[in-house]
Coordinates of C-alpha atoms and ligand atoms in Angstrom, one line a residue:
M517 CA -75.3 25.5 -22.7
K518 CA -72.5 23.6 -24.3
K519 CA -72.6 20.7 -26.7
I520 CA -76.2 20.0 -25.9
I521 CA -77.9 19.7 -29.2
L522 CA -81.4 21.0 -29.3
L523 CA -83.8 22.3 -31.8
F524 CA -85.7 25.1 -30.2
F525 CA -88.1 27.7 -31.2
I526 CA -87.5 31.3 -30.7
P527 CA -90.5 33.6 -31.3
L528 CA -89.0 36.5 -33.2
L529 CA -90.2 40.0 -33.1
F530 CA -91.6 40.7 -36.4
I531 CA -89.0 42.8 -38.2
Q532 CA -89.7 42.6 -41.9
C533 CA -92.8 43.2 -43.9
K534 CA -92.4 42.1 -47.5
Q535 CA -96.1 42.1 -48.2
E536 CA -98.5 44.4 -46.5
I537 CA -99.6 42.2 -43.7
E538 CA -97.9 39.1 -42.5
Q539 CA -98.6 37.2 -39.3
P540 CA -95.7 37.0 -36.9
K541 CA -94.2 33.6 -37.3
E542 CA -92.0 31.5 -35.2
K543 CA -88.6 30.6 -36.7
E544 CA -87.1 27.3 -36.1
Y545 CA -83.4 27.7 -35.1
G546 CA -80.8 25.0 -34.9
F547 CA -78.1 24.8 -32.2
I548 CA -76.7 28.2 -31.3
A549 CA -73.3 29.0 -30.0
D550 CA -71.5 32.2 -29.1
S551 CA -68.3 31.9 -30.9
A552 CA -67.2 28.6 -32.3
M553 CA -69.0 25.7 -34.0
V554 CA -68.6 22.4 -35.8
V555 CA -71.4 20.7 -37.7
S556 CA -70.7 17.3 -39.0
A557 CA -72.2 13.8 -39.7
R558 CA -71.7 12.6 -36.1
I559 CA -71.9 14.3 -32.7
E560 CA -68.6 12.5 -31.6
A561 CA -66.7 14.2 -34.5
S562 CA -68.3 17.6 -33.9
N563 CA -67.4 17.4 -30.2
I564 CA -63.8 16.5 -31.0
G565 CA -63.5 19.5 -33.3
V566 CA -65.0 21.7 -30.6
E567 CA -62.8 20.4 -27.9
I568 CA -59.7 21.2 -30.0
M569 CA -61.0 24.8 -30.4
E570 CA -61.7 24.9 -26.6
Q571 CA -58.0 24.0 -26.1
G572 CA -57.1 27.1 -28.1
G573 CA -56.9 25.5 -31.6
N574 CA -58.2 27.3 -34.6
A575 CA -60.7 26.1 -37.3
F576 CA -57.9 24.4 -39.2
D577 CA -56.8 22.4 -36.1
A578 CA -60.4 21.5 -35.7
M579 CA -60.7 20.5 -39.4
V580 CA -57.8 18.0 -39.0
A581 CA -59.3 16.6 -35.7
T582 CA -62.9 16.4 -37.1
S583 CA -61.8 14.8 -40.3
L584 CA -59.9 12.1 -38.4
A585 CA -62.8 11.6 -36.0
L586 CA -65.1 11.0 -38.9
V587 CA -62.9 8.1 -40.1
V588 CA -63.8 6.4 -36.8
T589 CA -67.3 7.5 -36.4
Y590 CA -68.5 7.6 -39.9
P591 CA -66.6 5.0 -42.0
F592 CA -69.4 5.3 -44.6
A593 CA -67.7 8.4 -46.0
G594 CA -65.2 9.7 -43.4
N595 CA -61.9 8.5 -44.6
I596 CA -58.1 8.2 -44.9
G597 CA -58.6 6.0 -48.0
G598 CA -60.3 8.8 -50.1
G599 CA -59.9 12.4 -50.7
G600 CA -61.6 15.8 -50.5
F601 CA -61.6 19.6 -50.8
M602 CA -61.4 22.4 -48.4
V603 CA -62.5 26.0 -48.9
Y604 CA -61.4 28.5 -46.2
R605 CA -61.9 32.1 -45.3
L606 CA -59.6 33.7 -42.8
N607 CA -60.8 36.4 -40.4
D608 CA -59.0 39.0 -42.5
G609 CA -61.2 38.1 -45.5
T610 CA -58.5 36.2 -47.5
S611 CA -59.7 32.9 -48.9
G612 CA -58.2 29.8 -50.5
A613 CA -58.8 26.2 -51.3
L614 CA -57.1 22.9 -50.9
D615 CA -57.4 20.0 -53.3
Y616 CA -56.7 16.6 -51.9
R617 CA -58.7 14.7 -54.5
E618 CA -57.6 11.2 -55.4
K619 CA -55.6 10.6 -58.6
A620 CA -55.8 7.8 -61.2
P621 CA -53.0 5.3 -60.7
L622 CA -50.0 5.5 -63.0
A623 CA -51.1 2.3 -64.6
A624 CA -54.6 3.6 -65.4
T625 CA -55.6 3.5 -69.1
Q626 CA -58.4 5.1 -71.0
D627 CA -60.1 1.8 -71.7
M628 CA -59.5 0.1 -68.4
Y629 CA -63.2 -0.3 -67.7
L630 CA -64.1 -1.5 -71.3
D631 CA -64.6 -5.0 -72.5
E632 CA -63.2 -6.3 -75.8
N633 CA -66.1 -4.8 -77.7
G634 CA -65.5 -1.4 -76.2
N635 CA -68.5 -1.6 -73.8
V636 CA -68.3 -0.5 -70.2
I637 CA -68.0 -3.5 -67.9
E638 CA -70.7 -2.9 -65.3
G639 CA -69.5 -2.3 -61.8
K640 CA -65.8 -2.4 -62.6
S641 CA -65.2 1.3 -61.8
I642 CA -67.5 1.0 -58.7
L643 CA -67.0 -2.1 -56.7
G644 CA -63.6 -3.7 -55.8
V645 CA -60.0 -2.8 -56.1
M646 CA -60.0 -1.6 -59.7
A647 CA -62.2 1.3 -58.7
V648 CA -59.7 2.7 -56.3
G649 CA -57.8 6.0 -56.9
T650 CA -54.7 7.0 -55.0
P651 CA -55.9 8.5 -51.7
G652 CA -55.3 12.1 -50.9
T653 CA -56.8 12.7 -47.4
I654 CA -53.7 12.3 -45.3
A655 CA -51.7 14.5 -47.6
G656 CA -54.5 17.1 -47.3
L657 CA -54.7 17.1 -43.6
F658 CA -50.9 17.5 -43.2
E659 CA -50.9 20.3 -45.7
V660 CA -53.6 22.1 -43.7
H661 CA -51.7 21.6 -40.5
K662 CA -48.4 22.8 -42.0
K663 CA -49.9 26.0 -43.4
F664 CA -52.4 26.9 -40.7
G665 CA -52.3 24.6 -37.7
T666 CA -51.4 26.0 -34.3
L667 CA -51.6 22.9 -32.1
P668 CA -49.2 19.9 -32.5
F669 CA -50.5 17.2 -34.9
E670 CA -50.3 14.6 -32.1
K671 CA -52.9 16.5 -30.1
L672 CA -55.2 16.6 -33.1
I673 CA -55.1 12.8 -33.8
Q674 CA -55.1 11.6 -30.2
P675 CA -58.8 11.9 -29.6
S676 CA -59.5 9.7 -32.6
I677 CA -57.0 7.1 -31.4
D678 CA -58.8 7.1 -28.1
L679 CA -62.1 6.8 -29.8
A680 CA -61.0 4.0 -32.1
E681 CA -59.8 2.1 -29.0
K682 CA -62.8 2.8 -26.9
G683 CA -65.3 2.2 -29.7
V684 CA -68.2 4.1 -31.3
V685 CA -71.9 3.4 -30.6
V686 CA -73.8 2.2 -33.7
T687 CA -76.8 4.4 -34.6
E688 CA -80.0 3.0 -36.2
K689 CA -79.1 4.5 -39.5
Q690 CA -75.5 3.1 -39.4
A691 CA -76.8 -0.4 -38.5
K692 CA -79.1 -0.3 -41.5
R693 CA -76.2 0.8 -43.8
L694 CA -73.9 -1.9 -42.5
A695 CA -76.5 -4.5 -43.1
K696 CA -77.3 -3.2 -46.6
Y697 CA -73.7 -3.4 -47.8
R698 CA -72.6 -6.7 -46.2
V699 CA -72.8 -8.7 -49.4
L700 CA -70.8 -6.1 -51.3
F701 CA -68.1 -6.0 -48.6
E702 CA -67.7 -9.7 -49.1
E703 CA -67.6 -9.4 -52.8
A704 CA -65.1 -6.6 -52.9
N705 CA -62.7 -8.2 -50.4
K706 CA -63.3 -11.8 -51.5
R707 CA -63.7 -12.7 -47.9
I708 CA -65.6 -11.8 -44.7
I709 CA -64.4 -8.5 -43.1
F710 CA -65.0 -7.7 -39.5
L711 CA -67.6 -5.1 -40.4
D712 CA -69.6 -7.9 -42.0
T713 CA -70.6 -9.1 -38.6
T714 CA -74.2 -8.2 -37.7
W715 CA -74.1 -4.9 -35.9
N716 CA -77.2 -3.6 -34.2
A717 CA -78.0 -0.1 -33.1
S718 CA -76.4 0.6 -29.7
D719 CA -73.6 -1.9 -30.2
T720 CA -70.1 -0.5 -29.8
I721 CA -67.6 -1.0 -32.6
K722 CA -63.9 -0.8 -31.7
Y723 CA -61.3 -0.2 -34.4
P724 CA -58.0 -1.5 -33.0
A725 CA -56.3 -1.7 -36.4
L726 CA -57.2 1.9 -37.3
A727 CA -56.0 3.0 -33.9
N728 CA -52.6 1.5 -34.7
T729 CA -52.5 3.2 -38.1
F730 CA -53.3 6.5 -36.4
K731 CA -50.5 5.9 -33.9
R732 CA -48.0 5.3 -36.6
I733 CA -49.2 8.5 -38.4
R734 CA -48.9 10.4 -35.1
D735 CA -45.4 9.1 -34.6
H736 CA -44.0 9.3 -38.2
G737 CA -46.2 11.9 -39.9
E738 CA -47.5 12.1 -43.4
K739 CA -44.8 9.8 -44.9
E740 CA -46.1 6.9 -42.8
F741 CA -49.2 6.8 -45.1
Y742 CA -47.4 7.4 -48.4
T743 CA -44.0 5.6 -48.0
G744 CA -44.1 3.9 -44.5
K745 CA -45.6 0.8 -43.1
T746 CA -49.2 1.9 -43.9
A747 CA -48.1 2.3 -47.5
D748 CA -46.7 -1.3 -47.4
I749 CA -49.9 -2.7 -45.9
L750 CA -52.1 -0.8 -48.4
V751 CA -50.2 -1.8 -51.5
E752 CA -49.8 -5.4 -50.5
Y753 CA -53.5 -5.7 -50.0
I754 CA -54.4 -3.9 -53.2
Q755 CA -52.1 -6.1 -55.2
Q756 CA -53.3 -9.3 -53.5
L757 CA -56.8 -8.3 -54.8
G758 CA -55.4 -7.7 -58.3
G759 CA -55.4 -3.9 -58.2
I760 CA -52.9 -1.6 -59.9
I761 CA -51.9 1.0 -57.3
T762 CA -48.2 0.8 -56.5
K763 CA -45.9 2.3 -54.0
E764 CA -44.8 4.8 -56.6
D765 CA -48.4 6.0 -56.9
L766 CA -48.5 6.7 -53.2
A767 CA -45.0 8.2 -53.0
K768 CA -45.9 10.7 -55.8
Y769 CA -49.2 11.9 -54.4
E770 CA -49.4 15.6 -53.4
A771 CA -52.3 17.8 -52.2
K772 CA -52.5 21.1 -54.1
W773 CA -53.5 24.6 -53.0
R774 CA -56.0 26.1 -55.6
N775 CA -57.6 29.4 -56.1
P776 CA -61.3 29.0 -55.2
I777 CA -64.1 30.2 -57.5
S778 CA -65.4 33.5 -56.2
F779 CA -68.3 35.4 -57.6
S780 CA -71.0 37.8 -56.5
Y781 CA -74.6 36.9 -56.2
D782 CA -77.1 39.6 -55.3
G783 CA -74.6 41.6 -53.3
N784 CA -73.1 38.5 -51.6
K785 CA -69.7 37.0 -52.3
I786 CA -69.8 33.3 -52.8
I787 CA -66.5 31.4 -52.4
S788 CA -66.6 27.8 -53.6
M789 CA -64.4 24.9 -54.9
S790 CA -62.6 25.2 -58.2
P791 CA -61.6 22.3 -60.5
P792 CA -61.0 19.5 -60.3
S793 CA -64.4 20.0 -58.6
S794 CA -67.2 21.3 -60.8
G795 CA -69.0 22.6 -57.8
G796 CA -67.8 26.2 -57.8
I797 CA -68.2 26.7 -61.5
C798 CA -71.6 25.1 -61.7
I799 CA -73.0 26.9 -58.7
A800 CA -71.7 30.2 -60.2
Q801 CA -73.3 29.4 -63.5
I802 CA -76.7 28.5 -61.9
L803 CA -76.8 31.4 -59.5
K804 CA -75.7 34.0 -62.0
S805 CA -78.2 32.7 -64.6
I806 CA -81.1 33.2 -62.2
E807 CA -79.8 36.4 -60.6
P808 CA -81.6 38.7 -63.1
Y809 CA -84.9 37.4 -61.9
E810 CA -86.7 38.6 -58.8
I811 CA -86.5 35.2 -57.1
Q812 CA -88.6 36.3 -54.1
Q813 CA -91.6 36.9 -56.2
Y814 CA -91.9 33.1 -56.7
K815 CA -93.0 31.2 -53.7
H816 CA -90.3 28.9 -52.3
N817 CA -90.4 25.5 -54.1
S818 CA -93.3 26.6 -56.3
P819 CA -93.5 25.5 -59.9
K820 CA -92.1 28.8 -61.2
Y821 CA -89.1 28.6 -58.8
I822 CA -88.5 25.0 -59.8
Q823 CA -88.8 25.8 -63.5
L824 CA -86.3 28.7 -63.5
I825 CA -83.7 26.8 -61.4
T826 CA -84.1 23.6 -63.5
E827 CA -83.5 25.5 -66.7
A828 CA -80.3 27.1 -65.3
E829 CA -79.2 23.7 -64.0
R830 CA -79.8 22.0 -67.3
R831 CA -77.4 24.4 -69.1
A832 CA -74.8 24.3 -66.3
Y833 CA -74.6 20.5 -66.2
A834 CA -74.4 20.3 -70.0
D835 CA -71.3 22.6 -69.8
R836 CA -70.0 20.5 -66.9
A837 CA -70.0 17.4 -69.0
H838 CA -68.1 19.0 -71.8
Y839 CA -65.7 21.5 -70.4
L840 CA -64.7 20.3 -66.9
G841 CA -61.9 18.1 -65.7
D842 CA -58.6 18.1 -63.9
P843 CA -57.1 21.6 -64.5
D844 CA -53.6 20.0 -64.5
F845 CA -54.7 18.2 -67.7
V846 CA -57.2 20.3 -69.4
N847 CA -57.6 24.0 -70.1
I848 CA -60.9 25.1 -68.6
P849 CA -62.4 28.4 -69.7
V850 CA -63.5 29.4 -66.2
D851 CA -63.9 33.1 -66.8
S852 CA -66.0 32.7 -69.9
L853 CA -68.1 29.9 -68.4
T854 CA -69.0 32.2 -65.5
S855 CA -69.3 35.5 -67.3
N856 CA -72.6 37.4 -67.3
S857 CA -72.6 37.7 -71.1
Y858 CA -72.1 34.0 -71.7
L859 CA -74.8 33.1 -69.2
T860 CA -77.3 35.6 -70.6
T861 CA -76.8 33.9 -74.0
R862 CA -77.2 30.5 -72.4
M863 CA -80.5 31.5 -70.8
A864 CA -81.8 33.3 -73.9
D865 CA -83.8 30.3 -75.2
F866 CA -85.5 29.7 -71.8
N867 CA -89.2 30.0 -72.2
W868 CA -91.7 30.1 -69.3
S869 CA -94.4 28.4 -71.4
K870 CA -92.5 25.2 -72.1
A871 CA -89.7 23.0 -70.7
T872 CA -86.5 23.0 -72.8
A873 CA -85.7 19.5 -73.8
S874 CA -82.3 18.4 -72.7
S875 CA -81.8 16.8 -76.1
S876 CA -81.9 20.2 -77.6
I877 CA -79.3 21.5 -75.2
S878 CA -75.6 20.9 -75.6
H879 CA -72.6 22.6 -74.1
G880 CA -72.4 26.3 -74.9
S881 CA -69.8 27.6 -77.3
I882 CA -67.0 29.6 -75.8
T883 CA -65.1 31.9 -78.1
G884 CA -61.3 31.8 -77.6
Y885 CA -61.4 28.4 -75.9
E886 CA -58.3 26.7 -77.1
S887 CA -58.7 23.0 -76.7
N888 CA -59.6 20.7 -75.4
E889 CA -71.5 8.7 -50.6
T890 CA -69.2 11.7 -49.1
T891 CA -69.5 13.8 -46.0
H892 CA -69.4 17.6 -45.4
Y893 CA -68.5 19.5 -42.3
S894 CA -68.5 23.2 -41.5
I895 CA -66.4 24.9 -38.9
I896 CA -66.1 28.5 -37.5
D897 CA -63.6 29.3 -34.8
K898 CA -63.7 32.0 -32.2
F899 CA -61.1 34.0 -34.2
G900 CA -63.6 34.3 -37.1
N901 CA -61.8 31.8 -39.4
A902 CA -64.1 29.6 -41.5
V903 CA -63.5 26.2 -43.0
S904 CA -65.8 24.3 -45.3
V905 CA -64.8 20.7 -46.1
T906 CA -66.3 17.9 -48.2
T907 CA -64.5 14.6 -48.2
T908 CA -65.5 11.3 -49.7
L909 CA -64.8 7.6 -50.6
N910 CA -67.3 8.3 -53.4
G911 CA -69.9 5.5 -53.0
A912 CA -71.0 4.2 -49.7
Y913 CA -67.9 2.7 -48.0
G914 CA -66.2 3.5 -51.4
S915 CA -65.0 0.5 -53.3
K916 CA -66.0 -1.6 -50.3
V917 CA -62.3 -2.7 -50.2
Y918 CA -61.4 -2.7 -46.5
V919 CA -57.7 -2.7 -45.7
E920 CA -58.2 -4.8 -42.6
K921 CA -54.6 -4.5 -41.3
G922 CA -54.9 -0.8 -41.6
G923 CA -58.5 -0.5 -40.4
F924 CA -59.9 1.6 -43.3
F925 CA -61.9 1.6 -46.5
L926 CA -60.6 2.6 -49.9
N927 CA -62.5 4.8 -52.3
N928 CA -64.1 4.0 -55.7
E929 CA -63.3 7.5 -57.0
M930 CA -62.2 6.1 -60.4
D931 CA -65.9 6.0 -61.3
D932 CA -65.9 9.9 -61.3
L933 CA -63.6 9.7 -64.4
S934 CA -65.4 9.1 -67.6
A935 CA -65.1 5.4 -68.4
K936 CA -66.4 6.0 -72.0
P937 CA -67.6 9.3 -73.5
G938 CA -71.4 9.6 -73.2
V939 CA -71.8 6.6 -70.8
P940 CA -73.2 7.8 -67.4
N941 CA -71.4 7.1 -64.2
M942 CA -73.0 6.0 -61.0
F943 CA -74.5 9.5 -60.6
G944 CA -75.9 9.5 -64.1
L945 CA -73.3 12.1 -65.1
I946 CA -71.9 12.1 -68.6
G947 CA -68.3 12.9 -69.3
A948 CA -66.3 13.7 -72.3
E949 CA -62.6 14.1 -73.3
A950 CA -62.0 16.6 -70.5
N951 CA -62.7 14.0 -67.9
A952 CA -61.3 10.9 -69.7
I953 CA -59.1 8.5 -67.8
A954 CA -55.3 9.2 -67.8
P955 CA -52.5 8.3 -65.4
E956 CA -52.3 10.6 -62.4
K957 CA -55.3 12.6 -63.4
R958 CA -57.7 13.8 -60.7
M959 CA -61.3 12.9 -61.4
L960 CA -63.9 15.6 -61.9
S961 CA -66.0 16.1 -58.7
S962 CA -69.2 17.7 -57.8
M963 CA -68.1 18.5 -54.2
T964 CA -69.0 22.1 -53.3
P965 CA -67.6 23.2 -50.0
T966 CA -68.8 26.8 -49.9
I967 CA -68.5 30.0 -47.9
V968 CA -70.7 33.1 -48.3
E969 CA -69.9 36.6 -47.2
K970 CA -72.0 39.7 -47.1
N971 CA -70.7 43.2 -46.9
G972 CA -67.2 41.9 -46.4
K973 CA -68.3 39.8 -43.4
L974 CA -68.6 36.0 -43.0
K975 CA -72.2 34.9 -43.4
M976 CA -72.5 31.2 -44.0
V977 CA -70.4 28.0 -44.3
L978 CA -72.0 25.1 -46.0
G979 CA -71.7 22.0 -48.2
S980 CA -73.2 18.5 -48.7
P981 CA -72.6 15.0 -49.9
G982 CA -74.8 13.5 -52.7
G983 CA -72.8 13.1 -55.8
S984 CA -74.2 15.2 -58.6
T985 CA -76.9 16.5 -56.3
I986 CA -74.3 18.3 -54.1
I987 CA -74.2 21.3 -56.3
T988 CA -78.0 21.8 -56.5
S989 CA -78.4 21.1 -52.7
V990 CA -75.8 23.7 -51.8
M991 CA -77.3 26.2 -54.3
Q992 CA -80.9 25.7 -52.8
N993 CA -79.6 26.3 -49.3
I994 CA -77.9 29.6 -50.4
L995 CA -81.2 30.7 -51.9
N996 CA -83.2 29.5 -48.9
V997 CA -81.2 31.9 -46.6
L998 CA -80.4 34.8 -48.9
E999 CA -83.7 35.0 -50.8
Y1000 CA -86.2 33.4 -48.3
D1001 CA -84.7 34.5 -45.1
M1002 CA -84.8 31.0 -43.6
T1003 CA -82.8 30.1 -40.5
M1004 CA -80.0 27.7 -41.1
Q1005 CA -81.9 24.8 -39.6
E1006 CA -85.1 25.6 -41.6
S1007 CA -83.0 25.8 -44.7
V1008 CA -81.3 22.4 -44.4
S1009 CA -84.5 20.7 -43.4
K1010 CA -86.5 21.9 -46.4
P1011 CA -87.4 19.3 -49.1
R1012 CA -85.1 19.6 -52.2
F1013 CA -85.3 18.9 -55.9
H1014 CA -82.6 18.2 -58.5
H1015 CA -82.0 18.4 -62.2
Q1016 CA -78.7 17.7 -64.1
W1017 CA -79.4 18.0 -67.8
L1018 CA -79.3 14.3 -68.4
P1019 CA -81.3 12.3 -67.5
D1020 CA -84.0 14.9 -68.6
D1021 CA -86.1 14.7 -65.4
I1022 CA -86.5 16.5 -62.1
K1023 CA -86.0 14.5 -59.0
F1024 CA -87.9 15.3 -55.9
E1025 CA -87.5 14.2 -52.3
P1026 CA -90.6 12.3 -51.1
A1027 CA -91.4 15.1 -48.6
F1028 CA -91.8 17.5 -51.5
D1029 CA -95.2 19.0 -52.0
T1030 CA -96.7 16.9 -54.8
L1031 CA -99.1 19.7 -55.8
V1032 CA -96.3 21.3 -57.9
F1033 CA -96.1 18.2 -60.2
A1034 CA -99.2 18.8 -62.3
P1035 CA -98.3 22.3 -63.4
L1036 CA -94.7 21.3 -64.2
K1037 CA -95.9 18.2 -66.1
K1038 CA -98.2 20.4 -68.1
L1039 CA -95.1 22.4 -69.3
G1040 CA -93.3 19.3 -70.4
Y1041 CA -91.2 18.6 -67.3
K1042 CA -90.6 14.9 -66.4
I1043 CA -90.9 14.1 -62.7
D1044 CA -88.9 11.4 -61.0
Q1045 CA -89.6 10.6 -57.4
S1046 CA -88.6 7.0 -57.6
N1047 CA -85.0 7.1 -56.8
S1048 CA -84.4 10.0 -54.5
P1049 CA -85.3 9.3 -50.9
V1050 CA -82.9 12.1 -49.9
I1051 CA -81.1 14.7 -52.0
G1052 CA -78.0 15.9 -50.2
K1053 CA -77.3 16.2 -46.5
V1054 CA -76.3 19.7 -45.8
D1055 CA -74.3 20.7 -42.7
A1056 CA -74.0 24.4 -42.4
I1057 CA -73.4 27.4 -40.1
L1058 CA -75.0 30.8 -40.3
V1059 CA -73.6 33.9 -38.7
L1060 CA -76.6 35.6 -37.0
P1061 CA -76.9 39.4 -37.0
D1062 CA -75.7 39.6 -33.4
G1063 CA -72.6 37.5 -34.3
R1064 CA -73.7 34.3 -32.7
L1065 CA -73.5 31.1 -34.8
E1066 CA -76.5 29.0 -35.8
G1067 CA -75.9 25.4 -36.9
G1068 CA -78.0 23.7 -39.5
A1069 CA -77.5 19.9 -39.0
D1070 CA -79.3 18.0 -41.7
P1071 CA -82.1 15.8 -40.1
R1072 CA -81.7 13.4 -43.1
G1073 CA -78.7 11.9 -41.2
D1074 CA -77.3 11.6 -37.7
D1075 CA -75.7 15.0 -38.2
K1076 CA -75.2 17.3 -35.2
A1077 CA -73.8 20.7 -34.3
A1078 CA -71.7 21.4 -31.3
G1079 CA -70.0 24.6 -30.1
F1080 CA -69.4 27.1 -27.4
Ligands
LIG503 O1 -66.7 13.9 -56.1 C1 -67.8 13.6 -56.3 O2 -68.6 14.4 -56.9 C2 -68.4 12.3 -55.8 N1 -67.4 11.4 -55.7 C3 -69.1 12.5 -54.6 C4 -69.8 11.3 -54.1 C5 -70.9 11.5 -53.1 O3 -71.2 12.6 -52.8 C6 -71.6 10.3 -52.6 N2 -72.6 10.7 -51.7 N3 -73.7 10.6 -51.7

């Protein structure tokens, strides 16, 4: 059965008995494929990635094709006007990472979002053209293709050209999102854009301008976006709106290969994104802080489980705010921050009988330290290569600036830099000097594309959108599978919680069992359920013991798995 997406139940023979007697239970599996799979935010994009692999392409070819397809099918976050990160693991076990994060424009200044009194001007780093960072996605895709691609680029982009011309059917969720952001589209562009029209579920949206941009990229390559006609269109529109990105910014942009963060957790190897994303370091800090505890003795999502994880998160996010930023600009003590001895010291004041107050926690001290709305897709190919990609415009539809002649949205990634020390960004994250604004600096990210291997073999590929909640969403899914033996689908569907040092509260999804609140409150934890309808949207693949692949497509979105 190919590309038919089903959730189905497989009664499992009862294999494991952790306690004396357990009733046989039915496990809920996601879509299962024999050898290759894509899980992404839209079925059309997953299908395009799979078709490329059916034509003999590898996971990297599929990565390029899926990414471009998401620009058409999921303009909410799929992009060529934003940036992202890829973590990969080849079938021979070698791994690596690509950083195609946006950069601050050359004309950016540290006080560009402050008024004359030094206060942050509300919304300036979020809505409109001043929020835009120099996009990295096209450079990233060409870099991937150059290093690992096996099919011609034209072949990878053509399905998205066809889709943009033919049009994409609007889902219920997409119709709601478009309606919700209409007013902001108008404000950011100072006029009506075509997506402002009322779109209802089942309508078909065609993207002729985007199709033309893709054709030019197909014909002229990467330089089309950074120095060609698309660059002209982009800069002309940005400057018309009063923005500061120039042709020089575009011409200077480069994607960079990075060493991923790799660490072991309970006999598993976790490979995740390195700075300028905080994802890998934070997830390493959290998992290594809780590793000494017998996690399985705490019931999943029980007060004790939440408490332990929250305390590890509190300390990790405090370090994030102080130490992390663009590694090309700041010296990050990665080894110290993720060392067992440092993390043992950090957790030393954790006390089961009382919540630690975030006000009493600051960043840890490192000896020898010298100075100073997103989408994820997971791919495994039939050769055993794995690719984990998170890409974003930052907020929903980014800055809402829509380059109509080019057919695409621009990011508002500048908000991920720290507009002013101590003032939270749109995700409530505090930044310091390490993430202060500077020309050409990459903004600190929380994106956490991750790969897990066990006994030298590929086990899981996962990641999530969700701003600051990405790290904790990915982390909970790793625990769901490794500690609680969930299927991939069960894992991504489970309700989640989130803590990030400041604000000093724990956020819970509405589906979370509210029975845990009273015991946590008693220990001094503050509960916030007001502003978190969903936490993360995880798209993941699990390699089953027999080698088949199980997709976990997050039911919080329109996300779907496809494969063969
Ligand atoms: O890089 C980051 O951490 C953010 N720009 C990600 C934004 C995001 O996940 C929005 N999605 N809900």
